mmCIF file of C-alpha atoms and ligand atoms in Angstrom:
data_model
loop_
_atom_site.group_PDB
_atom_site.id
_atom_site.type_symbol
_atom_site.label_atom_id
_atom_site.label_comp_id
_atom_site.label_asym_id
_atom_site.label_seq_id
_atom_site.Cartn_x
_atom_site.Cartn_y
_atom_site.Cartn_z
ATOM 1 C CA UNK A 9 -18.283 31.347 6.027
ATOM 2 C CA UNK A 10 -16.113 28.871 4.125
ATOM 3 C CA UNK A 11 -14.848 30.281 0.816
ATOM 4 C CA UNK A 12 -11.825 28.084 0.067
ATOM 5 C CA UNK A 13 -11.350 24.419 -0.748
ATOM 6 C CA UNK A 14 -9.886 21.589 1.296
ATOM 7 C CA UNK A 15 -8.078 18.918 -0.708
ATOM 8 C CA UNK A 16 -6.557 15.926 1.082
ATOM 9 C CA UNK A 17 -3.908 13.537 -0.264
ATOM 10 C CA UNK A 18 -3.949 9.958 0.931
ATOM 11 C CA UNK A 19 -2.101 6.708 0.278
ATOM 12 C CA UNK A 20 0.451 4.367 1.807
ATOM 13 C CA UNK A 21 4.110 5.166 2.431
ATOM 14 C CA UNK A 22 6.168 5.760 -0.709
ATOM 15 C CA UNK A 23 3.240 6.782 -2.921
ATOM 16 C CA UNK A 24 4.721 10.271 -3.423
ATOM 17 C CA UNK A 25 2.053 12.333 -1.618
ATOM 18 C CA UNK A 26 4.365 15.110 -0.437
ATOM 19 C CA UNK A 27 5.858 15.570 -3.913
ATOM 20 C CA UNK A 28 2.422 15.771 -5.509
ATOM 21 C CA UNK A 29 1.177 18.202 -2.834
ATOM 22 C CA UNK A 30 4.163 20.470 -3.571
ATOM 23 C CA UNK A 31 3.717 20.295 -7.355
ATOM 24 C CA UNK A 32 -0.001 21.044 -7.071
ATOM 25 C CA UNK A 33 0.584 23.933 -4.660
ATOM 26 C CA UNK A 34 3.046 25.528 -7.114
ATOM 27 C CA UNK A 35 0.627 25.144 -10.012
ATOM 28 C CA UNK A 36 -2.375 26.534 -8.098
ATOM 29 C CA UNK A 37 -0.318 29.480 -6.784
ATOM 30 C CA UNK A 38 0.918 30.239 -10.335
ATOM 31 C CA UNK A 39 -2.745 30.421 -11.361
ATOM 32 C CA UNK A 40 -3.297 33.137 -8.745
ATOM 33 C CA UNK A 41 -4.885 31.097 -5.951
ATOM 34 C CA UNK A 42 -4.116 31.490 -2.261
ATOM 35 C CA UNK A 43 -2.608 28.131 -1.312
ATOM 36 C CA UNK A 44 -1.587 26.595 2.006
ATOM 37 C CA UNK A 45 0.236 23.259 2.410
ATOM 38 C CA UNK A 46 -0.183 21.302 5.609
ATOM 39 C CA UNK A 47 0.007 17.737 6.935
ATOM 40 C CA UNK A 48 -1.391 15.357 9.515
ATOM 41 C CA UNK A 49 -0.600 14.596 12.154
ATOM 42 C CA UNK A 50 0.699 18.162 12.436
ATOM 43 C CA UNK A 51 -0.047 21.611 11.104
ATOM 44 C CA UNK A 52 -0.098 23.643 14.353
ATOM 45 C CA UNK A 53 2.419 24.006 17.169
ATOM 46 C CA UNK A 54 0.546 21.590 19.430
ATOM 47 C CA UNK A 55 -0.285 19.141 16.628
ATOM 48 C CA UNK A 56 3.395 19.041 15.583
ATOM 49 C CA UNK A 57 4.314 18.286 19.217
ATOM 50 C CA UNK A 58 1.826 15.393 19.153
ATOM 51 C CA UNK A 59 3.436 14.239 15.877
ATOM 52 C CA UNK A 60 6.847 14.290 17.574
ATOM 53 C CA UNK A 61 5.537 12.199 20.463
ATOM 54 C CA UNK A 62 3.951 9.715 18.043
ATOM 55 C CA UNK A 63 7.128 9.389 16.025
ATOM 56 C CA UNK A 64 9.461 8.945 18.986
ATOM 57 C CA UNK A 65 7.344 6.503 20.983
ATOM 58 C CA UNK A 66 6.976 2.841 20.112
ATOM 59 C CA UNK A 67 4.233 0.385 20.982
ATOM 60 C CA UNK A 68 1.491 2.961 21.474
ATOM 61 C CA UNK A 69 -1.847 1.302 22.177
ATOM 62 C CA UNK A 70 -4.025 1.619 19.069
ATOM 63 C CA UNK A 71 -6.896 3.444 20.824
ATOM 64 C CA UNK A 72 -4.426 5.835 22.475
ATOM 65 C CA UNK A 73 -2.868 6.398 19.054
ATOM 66 C CA UNK A 74 -6.277 7.102 17.516
ATOM 67 C CA UNK A 75 -7.106 9.595 20.287
ATOM 68 C CA UNK A 76 -3.772 11.353 19.751
ATOM 69 C CA UNK A 77 -4.368 11.552 15.993
ATOM 70 C CA UNK A 78 -7.790 13.112 16.588
ATOM 71 C CA UNK A 79 -6.496 15.480 19.290
ATOM 72 C CA UNK A 80 -3.898 16.736 16.806
ATOM 73 C CA UNK A 81 -6.564 16.879 14.081
ATOM 74 C CA UNK A 82 -9.071 18.857 16.164
ATOM 75 C CA UNK A 83 -6.453 21.483 17.013
ATOM 76 C CA UNK A 84 -5.345 21.665 13.369
ATOM 77 C CA UNK A 85 -8.939 21.938 12.164
ATOM 78 C CA UNK A 86 -10.053 24.661 14.581
ATOM 79 C CA UNK A 87 -6.887 26.766 14.713
ATOM 80 C CA UNK A 88 -5.659 26.524 11.140
ATOM 81 C CA UNK A 89 -7.857 24.796 8.549
ATOM 82 C CA UNK A 90 -11.148 26.602 9.298
ATOM 83 C CA UNK A 91 -9.657 30.120 9.461
ATOM 84 C CA UNK A 92 -7.741 29.547 6.198
ATOM 85 C CA UNK A 93 -10.838 28.241 4.416
ATOM 86 C CA UNK A 94 -12.759 31.280 5.671
ATOM 87 C CA UNK A 95 -10.095 33.486 4.091
ATOM 88 C CA UNK A 96 -10.478 31.717 0.736
ATOM 89 C CA UNK A 97 -7.351 29.543 0.782
ATOM 90 C CA UNK A 98 -7.046 26.256 -1.054
ATOM 91 C CA UNK A 99 -5.722 24.043 1.739
ATOM 92 C CA UNK A 100 -3.718 21.009 0.581
ATOM 93 C CA UNK A 101 -3.360 18.469 3.363
ATOM 94 C CA UNK A 102 -0.954 15.525 3.305
ATOM 95 C CA UNK A 103 -3.245 12.933 5.022
ATOM 96 C CA UNK A 104 -6.508 13.546 6.883
ATOM 97 C CA UNK A 105 -9.092 11.408 8.652
ATOM 98 C CA UNK A 106 -9.155 8.715 5.924
ATOM 99 C CA UNK A 107 -5.680 7.784 7.222
ATOM 100 C CA UNK A 108 -7.229 7.100 10.652
ATOM 101 C CA UNK A 109 -9.870 4.875 9.037
ATOM 102 C CA UNK A 110 -7.167 2.901 7.242
ATOM 103 C CA UNK A 111 -4.275 2.774 9.755
ATOM 104 C CA UNK A 112 -6.156 2.706 13.073
ATOM 105 C CA UNK A 113 -9.392 1.159 11.753
ATOM 106 C CA UNK A 114 -8.510 -1.327 9.037
ATOM 107 C CA UNK A 115 -4.870 -2.091 9.937
ATOM 108 C CA UNK A 116 -5.132 -1.968 13.731
ATOM 109 C CA UNK A 117 -8.740 -3.051 14.172
ATOM 110 C CA UNK A 118 -10.095 -0.036 16.043
ATOM 111 C CA UNK A 119 -13.863 0.037 15.497
ATOM 112 C CA UNK A 120 -14.786 2.125 12.435
ATOM 113 C CA UNK A 121 -17.949 3.184 14.261
ATOM 114 C CA UNK A 122 -15.890 4.602 17.144
ATOM 115 C CA UNK A 123 -13.578 6.397 14.705
ATOM 116 C CA UNK A 124 -16.590 7.943 12.972
ATOM 117 C CA UNK A 125 -18.013 9.046 16.352
ATOM 118 C CA UNK A 126 -14.734 10.728 17.178
ATOM 119 C CA UNK A 127 -14.639 12.264 13.731
ATOM 120 C CA UNK A 128 -18.109 13.725 14.318
ATOM 121 C CA UNK A 129 -17.122 15.030 17.738
ATOM 122 C CA UNK A 130 -13.961 16.736 16.469
ATOM 123 C CA UNK A 131 -14.903 17.800 12.913
ATOM 124 C CA UNK A 132 -18.721 17.860 12.943
ATOM 125 C CA UNK A 133 -19.985 17.174 9.423
ATOM 126 C CA UNK A 134 -16.854 18.579 7.754
ATOM 127 C CA UNK A 135 -15.526 16.498 4.854
ATOM 128 C CA UNK A 136 -12.667 17.171 2.457
ATOM 129 C CA UNK A 137 -13.994 18.808 -0.711
ATOM 130 C CA UNK A 138 -11.773 16.494 -2.712
ATOM 131 C CA UNK A 139 -9.437 13.610 -1.878
ATOM 132 C CA UNK A 140 -6.679 12.294 -4.102
ATOM 133 C CA UNK A 141 -5.710 8.726 -3.253
ATOM 134 C CA UNK A 142 -2.335 7.702 -4.649
ATOM 135 C CA UNK A 143 -2.093 4.006 -5.343
ATOM 136 C CA UNK A 144 0.986 1.875 -6.033
ATOM 137 C CA UNK A 145 1.839 -1.831 -5.657
ATOM 138 C CA UNK A 146 3.808 -2.676 -2.543
ATOM 139 C CA UNK A 147 6.828 -3.780 -4.615
ATOM 140 C CA UNK A 148 7.108 -0.248 -6.103
ATOM 141 C CA UNK A 149 6.545 1.352 -2.679
ATOM 142 C CA UNK A 150 9.264 -0.811 -1.163
ATOM 143 C CA UNK A 151 11.816 0.307 -3.768
ATOM 144 C CA UNK A 152 10.880 3.959 -3.238
ATOM 145 C CA UNK A 153 11.175 3.857 0.520
ATOM 146 C CA UNK A 154 14.353 1.805 0.598
ATOM 147 C CA UNK A 155 17.135 4.017 1.837
ATOM 148 C CA UNK A 156 14.692 6.649 3.054
ATOM 149 C CA UNK A 157 14.938 7.379 6.772
ATOM 150 C CA UNK A 158 11.569 6.243 8.097
ATOM 151 C CA UNK A 159 11.181 7.219 11.695
ATOM 152 C CA UNK A 160 7.754 5.775 12.478
ATOM 153 C CA UNK A 161 8.987 2.689 14.301
ATOM 154 C CA UNK A 162 5.924 0.577 13.631
ATOM 155 C CA UNK A 163 5.533 1.615 10.009
ATOM 156 C CA UNK A 164 9.263 1.245 9.403
ATOM 157 C CA UNK A 165 8.810 -2.447 10.115
ATOM 158 C CA UNK A 166 5.835 -2.793 7.856
ATOM 159 C CA UNK A 167 5.643 -6.080 5.996
ATOM 160 C CA UNK A 168 4.406 -6.512 2.443
ATOM 161 C CA UNK A 169 1.114 -7.943 3.694
ATOM 162 C CA UNK A 170 0.551 -4.962 6.007
ATOM 163 C CA UNK A 171 1.340 -2.623 3.133
ATOM 164 C CA UNK A 172 -1.275 -4.445 1.079
ATOM 165 C CA UNK A 173 -3.854 -4.085 3.862
ATOM 166 C CA UNK A 174 -3.206 -0.314 3.817
ATOM 167 C CA UNK A 175 -3.316 -0.133 0.036
ATOM 168 C CA UNK A 176 -6.597 -2.060 -0.106
ATOM 169 C CA UNK A 177 -7.950 0.079 2.727
ATOM 170 C CA UNK A 178 -7.435 3.247 0.697
ATOM 171 C CA UNK A 179 -8.908 1.589 -2.402
ATOM 172 C CA UNK A 180 -11.971 0.749 -0.297
ATOM 173 C CA UNK A 181 -12.248 4.407 0.836
ATOM 174 C CA UNK A 182 -12.255 5.432 -2.854
ATOM 175 C CA UNK A 183 -15.103 2.983 -3.449
ATOM 176 C CA UNK A 184 -17.156 4.061 -0.427
ATOM 177 C CA UNK A 185 -16.756 7.814 -1.076
ATOM 178 C CA UNK A 186 -16.702 8.032 -4.896
ATOM 179 C CA UNK A 187 -18.135 11.580 -4.929
ATOM 180 C CA UNK A 188 -15.111 13.081 -3.166
ATOM 181 C CA UNK A 189 -12.295 10.598 -3.869
ATOM 182 C CA UNK A 190 -10.177 10.062 -6.963
ATOM 183 C CA UNK A 191 -7.928 7.015 -7.056
ATOM 184 C CA UNK A 192 -4.803 7.663 -9.112
ATOM 185 C CA UNK A 193 -2.241 5.124 -10.270
ATOM 186 C CA UNK A 194 0.961 6.670 -8.918
ATOM 187 C CA UNK A 195 3.462 4.084 -10.140
ATOM 188 C CA UNK A 196 4.853 6.212 -13.000
ATOM 189 C CA UNK A 197 7.366 9.062 -12.700
ATOM 190 C CA UNK A 198 6.345 12.148 -10.738
ATOM 191 C CA UNK A 199 5.578 14.322 -13.785
ATOM 192 C CA UNK A 200 3.269 11.677 -15.278
ATOM 193 C CA UNK A 201 1.494 11.261 -11.959
ATOM 194 C CA UNK A 202 1.201 15.020 -11.569
ATOM 195 C CA UNK A 203 -0.465 15.275 -14.973
ATOM 196 C CA UNK A 204 -3.231 12.985 -13.669
ATOM 197 C CA UNK A 205 -3.461 14.841 -10.351
ATOM 198 C CA UNK A 206 -3.742 18.189 -12.120
ATOM 199 C CA UNK A 207 -6.455 16.911 -14.483
ATOM 200 C CA UNK A 208 -8.477 15.500 -11.580
ATOM 201 C CA UNK A 209 -8.212 18.735 -9.581
ATOM 202 C CA UNK A 210 -9.135 20.880 -12.601
ATOM 203 C CA UNK A 211 -12.211 18.729 -13.183
ATOM 204 C CA UNK A 212 -13.216 18.969 -9.523
ATOM 205 C CA UNK A 213 -12.731 22.763 -9.480
ATOM 206 C CA UNK A 214 -14.654 23.335 -12.711
ATOM 207 C CA UNK A 215 -17.561 21.239 -11.412
ATOM 208 C CA UNK A 216 -17.545 22.963 -8.021
ATOM 209 C CA UNK A 217 -17.368 26.507 -9.391
ATOM 210 C CA UNK A 218 -20.088 25.922 -11.978
HETATM 211 P P1 TMP B 6 3.681 10.563 6.920
HETATM 212 O O1 TMP B 6 4.875 11.366 7.216
HETATM 213 O O2 TMP B 6 3.829 9.593 5.818
HETATM 214 O O3 TMP B 6 2.442 11.396 6.799
HETATM 215 O O4 TMP B 6 3.548 9.664 8.218
HETATM 216 C C1 TMP B 6 2.581 9.735 9.118
HETATM 217 C C2 TMP B 6 2.341 8.344 9.641
HETATM 218 O O5 TMP B 6 1.239 8.401 10.535
HETATM 219 C C3 TMP B 6 1.973 7.366 8.561
HETATM 220 O O6 TMP B 6 2.635 6.150 8.764
HETATM 221 C C4 TMP B 6 0.500 7.145 8.742
HETATM 222 C C5 TMP B 6 0.267 7.465 10.174
HETATM 223 N N1 TMP B 6 -1.066 8.036 10.441
HETATM 224 C C6 TMP B 6 -1.985 7.270 11.137
HETATM 225 O O7 TMP B 6 -1.688 6.155 11.535
HETATM 226 N N2 TMP B 6 -3.229 7.798 11.367
HETATM 227 C C7 TMP B 6 -3.590 9.057 10.956
HETATM 228 O O8 TMP B 6 -4.739 9.501 11.187
HETATM 229 C C8 TMP B 6 -2.611 9.847 10.240
HETATM 230 C C9 TMP B 6 -2.964 11.215 9.774
HETATM 231 C C10 TMP B 6 -1.364 9.285 10.020
#
């Protein structure tokens, strides 16, 4: 029986997801919660191996890539996420299936219907309890990721227009799933952004625990 919460963080490259996940984990742990940080693709031995293959292989066919993302996700879900939620952990996940909708679906034109079928097959009716979507203009993202070692060949080469497709894709997700998603302007400094993240999570938790 699930007792914990699953909170996913989404957004394009350079939006500061990992920093915000870390800041939130520290805050929630300070408040006495059991907290686990994880990421996708990744989070188990096999899923991290799939991540390594994805990051060291270029020109992967988009359907193959989607299948690999969901293979990694299924393993992560069954072996790690579900047991932790059963034990009462708050699981903070850097990316989840919304990233497949945006990157494989919207950016690479894999059918959304097929992605949702795969999602159902691998996750059943599981949904994140709450999703924070970090949003910044591509010009700000570009500055942030300049000089950072990006190893995802395809994404390393991403043009401004592709970045905008991804950004708009996540904004669309926030519109389609307003009950679980909170879109946050992440263009300020990390402390200012964290203030908004913390407020949103507190609101979600107080509503859920009521
Ligand atoms: P990250 O280190 O920023 O999380 O990088 C992971 C990359 O993988 C990122 O460019 C987005 C991409 N990705 C997908 O294309 N589909 C997915 O389902 C996930 C989780 C990530």
